[in-house]
């Protein structure tokens, strides 16, 4: 007896169940993601604005301290002030540069892993077609796991709250698919080879998911960003002590504050590739969900290369 799996058997969060039961799951998940990314962007903008205000206020405080202490007092300490300001400026430049580079690397690695996922799914579907209707259970489980992956990464929670992306449910995916593959009975050498390929491809699929989740769990910690903001405030305070009090000074301090805030905004945006303005699109998974998952009944047509590099029969 073939094992049948339907989308109504999904376990886990209510977001996954909602996506699974929708008439057009891919469209619904994308709609939720669009609602959410605006909320997350507002959070990132708000945090960057706090940095801008804090650094500008520090510069103004430095100017006020200069006026309070008097020119002679500031002149006596100018050598030490210049040294400390230079030290903090170097630290800030190095750390902010590393954070931007690390965040951009995370963003790119998530895009690359997602492309690997898409190729694995396309190859898995092609291999399962060799078993005809017998692979219906495995195809249904594969579709379920695509939906679960979308729900993990592109959360349907539009409240802008931080998400907790974990390995929860991944081990269940492994057991379900391996059980479905074990139920396949190869009738010839071609199917035996295809079954081995299916296990290998699914292993790559799960391994890539694990890599994506581990990367997202290692994002830039808030404490480090707070330390960077403290350095920026100290730097602008020093600039304020050394600068003269005039309109141009205020304009340049405001420009510097915006520059620091924009760097923090980029770090926050690219550290969470699935929310905000700079985000990885879920369109590739949506296209996979739009394509039929039922194994082909006949292999009479000649195979052709699909868009993901895998070869599959024409329907």
mmCIF file of N, CA, C and O in Angstrom, residues 178-261:
data_model
loop_
_atom_site.group_PDB
_atom_site.id
_atom_site.type_symbol
_atom_site.label_atom_id
_atom_site.label_comp_id
_atom_site.label_asym_id
_atom_site.label_seq_id
_atom_site.Cartn_x
_atom_site.Cartn_y
_atom_site.Cartn_z
ATOM 1 N N UNK A 178 12.734 9.792 4.102
ATOM 2 C CA UNK A 178 13.433 8.512 4.036
ATOM 3 C C UNK A 178 12.458 7.347 4.108
ATOM 4 O O UNK A 178 12.632 6.323 3.429
ATOM 5 N N UNK A 179 11.401 7.505 4.921
ATOM 6 C CA UNK A 179 10.387 6.452 4.983
ATOM 7 C C UNK A 179 9.665 6.315 3.651
ATOM 8 O O UNK A 179 9.384 5.193 3.192
ATOM 9 N N UNK A 180 9.369 7.431 3.009
ATOM 10 C CA UNK A 180 8.695 7.382 1.707
ATOM 11 C C UNK A 180 9.600 6.765 0.648
ATOM 12 O O UNK A 180 9.135 5.996 -0.204
ATOM 13 N N UNK A 181 10.895 7.089 0.682
ATOM 14 C CA UNK A 181 11.824 6.511 -0.287
ATOM 15 C C UNK A 181 12.017 5.018 -0.047
ATOM 16 O O UNK A 181 12.202 4.244 -0.997
ATOM 17 N N UNK A 182 11.966 4.599 1.224
ATOM 18 C CA UNK A 182 12.108 3.176 1.529
ATOM 19 C C UNK A 182 10.944 2.359 0.991
ATOM 20 O O UNK A 182 11.078 1.145 0.761
ATOM 21 N N UNK A 183 9.797 2.990 0.809
ATOM 22 C CA UNK A 183 8.625 2.284 0.288
ATOM 23 C C UNK A 183 8.675 2.086 -1.223
ATOM 24 O O UNK A 183 7.887 1.332 -1.782
ATOM 25 N N UNK A 184 9.591 2.792 -1.897
ATOM 26 C CA UNK A 184 9.727 2.618 -3.347
ATOM 27 C C UNK A 184 10.397 1.279 -3.640
ATOM 28 O O UNK A 184 11.356 0.886 -2.975
ATOM 29 N N UNK A 185 9.903 0.584 -4.643
ATOM 30 C CA UNK A 185 10.430 -0.726 -5.014
ATOM 31 C C UNK A 185 10.976 -0.646 -6.443
ATOM 32 O O UNK A 185 10.211 -0.753 -7.412
ATOM 33 N N UNK A 186 12.295 -0.463 -6.595
ATOM 34 C CA UNK A 186 12.875 -0.353 -7.934
ATOM 35 C C UNK A 186 12.647 -1.627 -8.740
ATOM 36 O O UNK A 186 12.851 -2.742 -8.245
ATOM 37 N N UNK A 187 12.207 -1.458 -9.983
ATOM 38 C CA UNK A 187 11.917 -2.609 -10.842
ATOM 39 C C UNK A 187 13.059 -2.913 -11.798
ATOM 40 O O UNK A 187 13.085 -3.983 -12.411
ATOM 41 N N UNK A 188 13.997 -1.989 -11.945
ATOM 42 C CA UNK A 188 15.110 -2.206 -12.878
ATOM 43 C C UNK A 188 16.319 -1.409 -12.398
ATOM 44 O O UNK A 188 16.254 -0.707 -11.383
ATOM 45 N N UNK A 189 17.418 -1.534 -13.127
ATOM 46 C CA UNK A 189 18.660 -0.843 -12.742
ATOM 47 C C UNK A 189 18.497 0.671 -12.784
ATOM 48 O O UNK A 189 19.069 1.391 -11.952
ATOM 49 N N UNK A 190 17.733 1.158 -13.744
ATOM 50 C CA UNK A 190 17.537 2.604 -13.847
ATOM 51 C C UNK A 190 16.850 3.161 -12.609
ATOM 52 O O UNK A 190 17.248 4.194 -12.068
ATOM 53 N N UNK A 191 15.836 2.462 -12.123
ATOM 54 C CA UNK A 191 15.125 2.920 -10.931
ATOM 55 C C UNK A 191 15.982 2.759 -9.684
ATOM 56 O O UNK A 191 15.898 3.584 -8.761
ATOM 57 N N UNK A 192 16.797 1.701 -9.632
ATOM 58 C CA UNK A 192 17.690 1.549 -8.482
ATOM 59 C C UNK A 192 18.696 2.697 -8.430
ATOM 60 O O UNK A 192 18.983 3.246 -7.363
ATOM 61 N N UNK A 193 19.221 3.059 -9.583
ATOM 62 C CA UNK A 193 20.133 4.207 -9.650
ATOM 63 C C UNK A 193 19.406 5.494 -9.273
ATOM 64 O O UNK A 193 19.958 6.345 -8.552
ATOM 65 N N UNK A 194 18.171 5.638 -9.735
ATOM 66 C CA UNK A 194 17.380 6.840 -9.420
ATOM 67 C C UNK A 194 17.104 6.934 -7.924
ATOM 68 O O UNK A 194 17.124 8.028 -7.348
ATOM 69 N N UNK A 195 16.855 5.792 -7.266
ATOM 70 C CA UNK A 195 16.601 5.804 -5.825
ATOM 71 C C UNK A 195 17.836 6.264 -5.059
ATOM 72 O O UNK A 195 17.737 7.041 -4.095
ATOM 73 N N UNK A 196 19.010 5.801 -5.477
ATOM 74 C CA UNK A 196 20.233 6.265 -4.839
ATOM 75 C C UNK A 196 20.445 7.764 -5.045
ATOM 76 O O UNK A 196 20.867 8.475 -4.126
ATOM 77 N N UNK A 197 20.136 8.241 -6.244
ATOM 78 C CA UNK A 197 20.235 9.666 -6.518
ATOM 79 C C UNK A 197 19.269 10.463 -5.648
ATOM 80 O O UNK A 197 19.615 11.535 -5.135
ATOM 81 N N UNK A 198 18.052 9.948 -5.477
ATOM 82 C CA UNK A 198 17.052 10.653 -4.675
ATOM 83 C C UNK A 198 17.527 10.816 -3.236
ATOM 84 O O UNK A 198 17.380 11.894 -2.637
ATOM 85 N N UNK A 199 18.105 9.771 -2.673
ATOM 86 C CA UNK A 199 18.613 9.870 -1.298
ATOM 87 C C UNK A 199 19.756 10.884 -1.212
ATOM 88 O O UNK A 199 19.845 11.666 -0.258
ATOM 89 N N UNK A 200 20.642 10.863 -2.210
ATOM 90 C CA UNK A 200 21.775 11.805 -2.210
ATOM 91 C C UNK A 200 21.291 13.248 -2.355
ATOM 92 O O UNK A 200 21.760 14.145 -1.649
ATOM 93 N N UNK A 201 20.350 13.471 -3.258
ATOM 94 C CA UNK A 201 19.838 14.830 -3.484
ATOM 95 C C UNK A 201 19.109 15.338 -2.256
ATOM 96 O O UNK A 201 19.262 16.497 -1.853
ATOM 97 N N UNK A 202 18.316 14.476 -1.631
ATOM 98 C CA UNK A 202 17.589 14.913 -0.441
ATOM 99 C C UNK A 202 18.548 15.219 0.699
ATOM 100 O O UNK A 202 18.325 16.138 1.491
ATOM 101 N N UNK A 203 19.631 14.461 0.795
ATOM 102 C CA UNK A 203 20.641 14.765 1.804
ATOM 103 C C UNK A 203 21.238 16.147 1.596
ATOM 104 O O UNK A 203 21.447 16.895 2.557
ATOM 105 N N UNK A 204 21.488 16.504 0.339
ATOM 106 C CA UNK A 204 21.993 17.845 0.025
ATOM 107 C C UNK A 204 20.954 18.909 0.363
ATOM 108 O O UNK A 204 21.292 19.982 0.881
ATOM 109 N N UNK A 205 19.694 18.612 0.102
ATOM 110 C CA UNK A 205 18.589 19.528 0.406
ATOM 111 C C UNK A 205 18.544 19.845 1.903
ATOM 112 O O UNK A 205 18.456 21.008 2.314
ATOM 113 N N UNK A 206 18.627 18.822 2.737
ATOM 114 C CA UNK A 206 18.573 19.008 4.193
ATOM 115 C C UNK A 206 19.851 19.678 4.703
ATOM 116 O O UNK A 206 19.809 20.565 5.567
ATOM 117 N N UNK A 207 20.994 19.278 4.145
ATOM 118 C CA UNK A 207 22.267 19.875 4.572
ATOM 119 C C UNK A 207 22.283 21.374 4.285
ATOM 120 O O UNK A 207 22.760 22.165 5.106
ATOM 121 N N UNK A 208 21.766 21.765 3.126
ATOM 122 C CA UNK A 208 21.738 23.186 2.770
ATOM 123 C C UNK A 208 20.798 23.953 3.687
ATOM 124 O O UNK A 208 21.102 25.077 4.110
ATOM 125 N N UNK A 209 19.646 23.366 4.021
ATOM 126 C CA UNK A 209 18.743 24.015 4.978
ATOM 127 C C UNK A 209 19.431 24.243 6.312
ATOM 128 O O UNK A 209 19.314 25.320 6.920
ATOM 129 N N UNK A 210 20.148 23.234 6.787
ATOM 130 C CA UNK A 210 20.872 23.378 8.052
ATOM 131 C C UNK A 210 21.906 24.479 8.001
ATOM 132 O O UNK A 210 22.071 25.247 8.955
ATOM 133 N N UNK A 211 22.610 24.589 6.871
ATOM 134 C CA UNK A 211 23.603 25.650 6.714
ATOM 135 C C UNK A 211 22.947 27.027 6.748
ATOM 136 O O UNK A 211 23.461 27.956 7.385
ATOM 137 N N UNK A 212 21.800 27.170 6.101
ATOM 138 C CA UNK A 212 21.088 28.452 6.096
ATOM 139 C C UNK A 212 20.645 28.835 7.502
ATOM 140 O O UNK A 212 20.779 29.984 7.927
ATOM 141 N N UNK A 213 20.115 27.872 8.247
ATOM 142 C CA UNK A 213 19.612 28.152 9.591
ATOM 143 C C UNK A 213 20.758 28.516 10.528
ATOM 144 O O UNK A 213 20.653 29.439 11.348
ATOM 145 N N UNK A 214 21.884 27.794 10.410
ATOM 146 C CA UNK A 214 23.034 28.112 11.266
ATOM 147 C C UNK A 214 23.559 29.514 10.979
ATOM 148 O O UNK A 214 23.945 30.241 11.904
ATOM 149 N N UNK A 215 23.575 29.908 9.714
ATOM 150 C CA UNK A 215 24.049 31.252 9.365
ATOM 151 C C UNK A 215 23.140 32.323 9.945
ATOM 152 O O UNK A 215 23.604 33.341 10.462
ATOM 153 N N UNK A 216 21.831 32.091 9.881
ATOM 154 C CA UNK A 216 20.891 33.075 10.405
ATOM 155 C C UNK A 216 20.952 33.159 11.923
ATOM 156 O O UNK A 216 20.633 34.195 12.509
ATOM 157 N N UNK A 217 21.355 32.067 12.569
ATOM 158 C CA UNK A 217 21.481 32.091 14.031
ATOM 159 C C UNK A 217 22.748 32.795 14.490
ATOM 160 O O UNK A 217 22.896 33.092 15.679
ATOM 161 N N UNK A 218 23.661 33.111 13.553
ATOM 162 C CA UNK A 218 24.937 33.747 13.897
ATOM 163 C C UNK A 218 24.993 35.183 13.412
ATOM 164 O O UNK A 218 26.037 35.653 12.956
ATOM 165 N N UNK A 219 23.874 35.872 13.476
ATOM 166 C CA UNK A 219 23.840 37.255 13.010
ATOM 167 C C UNK A 219 24.547 38.194 13.990
ATOM 168 O O UNK A 219 24.916 37.816 15.089
ATOM 169 N N UNK A 220 24.701 39.454 13.552
ATOM 170 C CA UNK A 220 25.412 40.448 14.370
ATOM 171 C C UNK A 220 24.669 40.656 15.690
ATOM 172 O O UNK A 220 23.474 40.993 15.688
ATOM 173 N N UNK A 221 25.324 40.445 16.834
ATOM 174 C CA UNK A 221 24.633 40.615 18.122
ATOM 175 C C UNK A 221 24.346 42.078 18.426
ATOM 176 O O UNK A 221 25.110 42.975 18.038
ATOM 177 N N UNK A 222 23.249 42.320 19.127
ATOM 178 C CA UNK A 222 22.864 43.689 19.481
ATOM 179 C C UNK A 222 23.905 44.368 20.375
ATOM 180 O O UNK A 222 24.116 45.579 20.288
ATOM 181 N N UNK A 223 24.546 43.576 21.254
ATOM 182 C CA UNK A 223 25.555 44.153 22.143
ATOM 183 C C UNK A 223 26.698 44.774 21.334
ATOM 184 O O UNK A 223 27.189 45.865 21.669
ATOM 185 N N UNK A 224 27.123 44.103 20.284
ATOM 186 C CA UNK A 224 28.203 44.638 19.455
ATOM 187 C C UNK A 224 27.778 45.944 18.785
ATOM 188 O O UNK A 224 28.551 46.911 18.733
ATOM 189 N N UNK A 225 26.546 45.997 18.292
ATOM 190 C CA UNK A 225 26.057 47.234 17.685
ATOM 191 C C UNK A 225 25.972 48.356 18.717
ATOM 192 O O UNK A 225 26.239 49.517 18.403
ATOM 193 N N UNK A 226 25.602 48.015 19.946
ATOM 194 C CA UNK A 226 25.547 49.033 21.001
ATOM 195 C C UNK A 226 26.941 49.564 21.334
ATOM 196 O O UNK A 226 27.115 50.768 21.592
ATOM 197 N N UNK A 227 27.930 48.684 21.334
ATOM 198 C CA UNK A 227 29.311 49.123 21.572
ATOM 199 C C UNK A 227 29.768 50.043 20.447
ATOM 200 O O UNK A 227 30.406 51.082 20.688
ATOM 201 N N UNK A 228 29.423 49.677 19.212
ATOM 202 C CA UNK A 228 29.785 50.525 18.067
ATOM 203 C C UNK A 228 29.132 51.898 18.197
ATOM 204 O O UNK A 228 29.766 52.933 17.930
ATOM 205 N N UNK A 229 27.869 51.930 18.624
ATOM 206 C CA UNK A 229 27.191 53.208 18.802
ATOM 207 C C UNK A 229 27.877 54.033 19.902
ATOM 208 O O UNK A 229 28.009 55.254 19.789
ATOM 209 N N UNK A 230 28.331 53.370 20.962
ATOM 210 C CA UNK A 230 29.052 54.076 22.022
ATOM 211 C C UNK A 230 30.347 54.688 21.508
ATOM 212 O O UNK A 230 30.689 55.830 21.857
ATOM 213 N N UNK A 231 31.087 53.930 20.678
ATOM 214 C CA UNK A 231 32.299 54.478 20.082
ATOM 215 C C UNK A 231 31.980 55.688 19.206
ATOM 216 O O UNK A 231 32.706 56.688 19.227
ATOM 217 N N UNK A 232 30.903 55.599 18.433
ATOM 218 C CA UNK A 232 30.525 56.710 17.555
ATOM 219 C C UNK A 232 30.186 57.957 18.374
ATOM 220 O O UNK A 232 30.576 59.074 18.012
ATOM 221 N N UNK A 233 29.485 57.755 19.485
ATOM 222 C CA UNK A 233 29.144 58.903 20.341
ATOM 223 C C UNK A 233 30.396 59.531 20.945
ATOM 224 O O UNK A 233 30.534 60.764 20.999
ATOM 225 N N UNK A 234 31.327 58.683 21.405
ATOM 226 C CA UNK A 234 32.584 59.207 21.965
ATOM 227 C C UNK A 234 33.381 59.958 20.904
ATOM 228 O O UNK A 234 33.979 61.014 21.182
ATOM 229 N N UNK A 235 33.388 59.415 19.671
ATOM 230 C CA UNK A 235 34.114 60.069 18.590
ATOM 231 C C UNK A 235 33.529 61.446 18.277
ATOM 232 O O UNK A 235 34.270 62.437 18.142
ATOM 233 N N UNK A 236 32.217 61.525 18.199
ATOM 234 C CA UNK A 236 31.586 62.808 17.870
ATOM 235 C C UNK A 236 31.701 63.798 19.034
ATOM 236 O O UNK A 236 31.753 65.007 18.806
ATOM 237 N N UNK A 237 31.754 63.291 20.255
ATOM 238 C CA UNK A 237 32.001 64.174 21.385
ATOM 239 C C UNK A 237 33.384 64.817 21.268
ATOM 240 O O UNK A 237 33.562 66.022 21.497
ATOM 241 N N UNK A 238 34.376 63.999 20.897
ATOM 242 C CA UNK A 238 35.718 64.526 20.698
ATOM 243 C C UNK A 238 35.777 65.519 19.555
ATOM 244 O O UNK A 238 36.453 66.555 19.643
ATOM 245 N N UNK A 239 35.056 65.203 18.462
ATOM 246 C CA UNK A 239 35.006 66.155 17.354
ATOM 247 C C UNK A 239 34.411 67.490 17.805
ATOM 248 O O UNK A 239 34.862 68.557 17.395
ATOM 249 N N UNK A 240 33.384 67.407 18.644
ATOM 250 C CA UNK A 240 32.744 68.629 19.122
ATOM 251 C C UNK A 240 33.676 69.482 19.971
ATOM 252 O O UNK A 240 33.663 70.722 19.886
ATOM 253 N N UNK A 241 34.503 68.839 20.773
ATOM 254 C CA UNK A 241 35.453 69.581 21.604
ATOM 255 C C UNK A 241 36.501 70.293 20.748
ATOM 256 O O UNK A 241 36.921 71.418 21.043
ATOM 257 N N UNK A 242 36.911 69.627 19.652
ATOM 258 C CA UNK A 242 37.969 70.183 18.817
ATOM 259 C C UNK A 242 37.471 71.203 17.799
ATOM 260 O O UNK A 242 38.258 71.975 17.259
ATOM 261 N N UNK A 243 36.174 71.201 17.511
ATOM 262 C CA UNK A 243 35.640 72.054 16.444
ATOM 263 C C UNK A 243 35.169 73.400 16.988
ATOM 264 O O UNK A 243 34.881 73.551 18.177
ATOM 265 N N UNK A 244 35.073 74.341 16.089
ATOM 266 C CA UNK A 244 34.513 75.637 16.459
ATOM 267 C C UNK A 244 32.994 75.604 16.393
ATOM 268 O O UNK A 244 32.406 74.775 15.685
ATOM 269 N N UNK A 245 32.364 76.506 17.105
ATOM 270 C CA UNK A 245 30.900 76.537 17.161
ATOM 271 C C UNK A 245 30.379 77.467 16.076
ATOM 272 O O UNK A 245 30.384 78.695 16.237
ATOM 273 N N UNK A 246 29.953 76.877 14.950
ATOM 274 C CA UNK A 246 29.341 77.656 13.882
ATOM 275 C C UNK A 246 28.392 76.758 13.089
ATOM 276 O O UNK A 246 28.303 75.541 13.344
ATOM 277 N N UNK A 247 27.709 77.332 12.119
ATOM 278 C CA UNK A 247 26.698 76.592 11.354
ATOM 279 C C UNK A 247 27.312 75.467 10.539
ATOM 280 O O UNK A 247 26.745 74.369 10.447
ATOM 281 N N UNK A 248 28.457 75.710 9.925
ATOM 282 C CA UNK A 248 29.103 74.672 9.125
ATOM 283 C C UNK A 248 29.473 73.463 9.982
ATOM 284 O O UNK A 248 29.342 72.314 9.545
ATOM 285 N N UNK A 249 29.926 73.724 11.191
ATOM 286 C CA UNK A 249 30.246 72.621 12.111
ATOM 287 C C UNK A 249 29.016 71.762 12.375
ATOM 288 O O UNK A 249 29.081 70.527 12.367
ATOM 289 N N UNK A 250 27.886 72.406 12.620
ATOM 290 C CA UNK A 250 26.646 71.675 12.880
ATOM 291 C C UNK A 250 26.212 70.861 11.662
ATOM 292 O O UNK A 250 25.773 69.711 11.789
ATOM 293 N N UNK A 251 26.353 71.449 10.463
ATOM 294 C CA UNK A 251 25.965 70.736 9.247
ATOM 295 C C UNK A 251 26.848 69.512 9.023
ATOM 296 O O UNK A 251 26.367 68.430 8.666
ATOM 297 N N UNK A 252 28.157 69.655 9.222
ATOM 298 C CA UNK A 252 29.065 68.524 9.045
ATOM 299 C C UNK A 252 28.839 67.450 10.100
ATOM 300 O O UNK A 252 28.944 66.248 9.816
ATOM 301 N N UNK A 253 28.521 67.876 11.335
ATOM 302 C CA UNK A 253 28.204 66.892 12.381
ATOM 303 C C UNK A 253 26.952 66.106 12.018
ATOM 304 O O UNK A 253 26.882 64.882 12.211
ATOM 305 N N UNK A 254 25.939 66.807 11.475
ATOM 306 C CA UNK A 254 24.709 66.131 11.057
ATOM 307 C C UNK A 254 24.991 65.159 9.919
ATOM 308 O O UNK A 254 24.475 64.028 9.889
ATOM 309 N N UNK A 255 25.837 65.562 8.965
ATOM 310 C CA UNK A 255 26.188 64.682 7.849
ATOM 311 C C UNK A 255 26.920 63.434 8.334
ATOM 312 O O UNK A 255 26.644 62.317 7.889
ATOM 313 N N UNK A 256 27.853 63.607 9.254
ATOM 314 C CA UNK A 256 28.553 62.457 9.809
ATOM 315 C C UNK A 256 27.627 61.522 10.564
ATOM 316 O O UNK A 256 27.764 60.292 10.480
ATOM 317 N N UNK A 257 26.664 62.089 11.290
ATOM 318 C CA UNK A 257 25.703 61.264 12.032
ATOM 319 C C UNK A 257 24.857 60.418 11.085
ATOM 320 O O UNK A 257 24.601 59.233 11.341
ATOM 321 N N UNK A 258 24.438 61.023 9.972
ATOM 322 C CA UNK A 258 23.650 60.285 8.973
ATOM 323 C C UNK A 258 24.491 59.168 8.348
ATOM 324 O O UNK A 258 23.994 58.063 8.090
ATOM 325 N N UNK A 259 25.778 59.443 8.115
ATOM 326 C CA UNK A 259 26.659 58.424 7.534
ATOM 327 C C UNK A 259 26.794 57.214 8.464
ATOM 328 O O UNK A 259 26.701 56.063 8.026
ATOM 329 N N UNK A 260 27.005 57.472 9.758
ATOM 330 C CA UNK A 260 27.101 56.374 10.723
ATOM 331 C C UNK A 260 25.779 55.612 10.803
ATOM 332 O O UNK A 260 25.746 54.371 10.821
ATOM 333 N N UNK A 261 24.671 56.337 10.824
ATOM 334 C CA UNK A 261 23.355 55.700 10.904
ATOM 335 C C UNK A 261 23.080 54.844 9.675
ATOM 336 O O UNK A 261 22.498 53.754 9.779
#
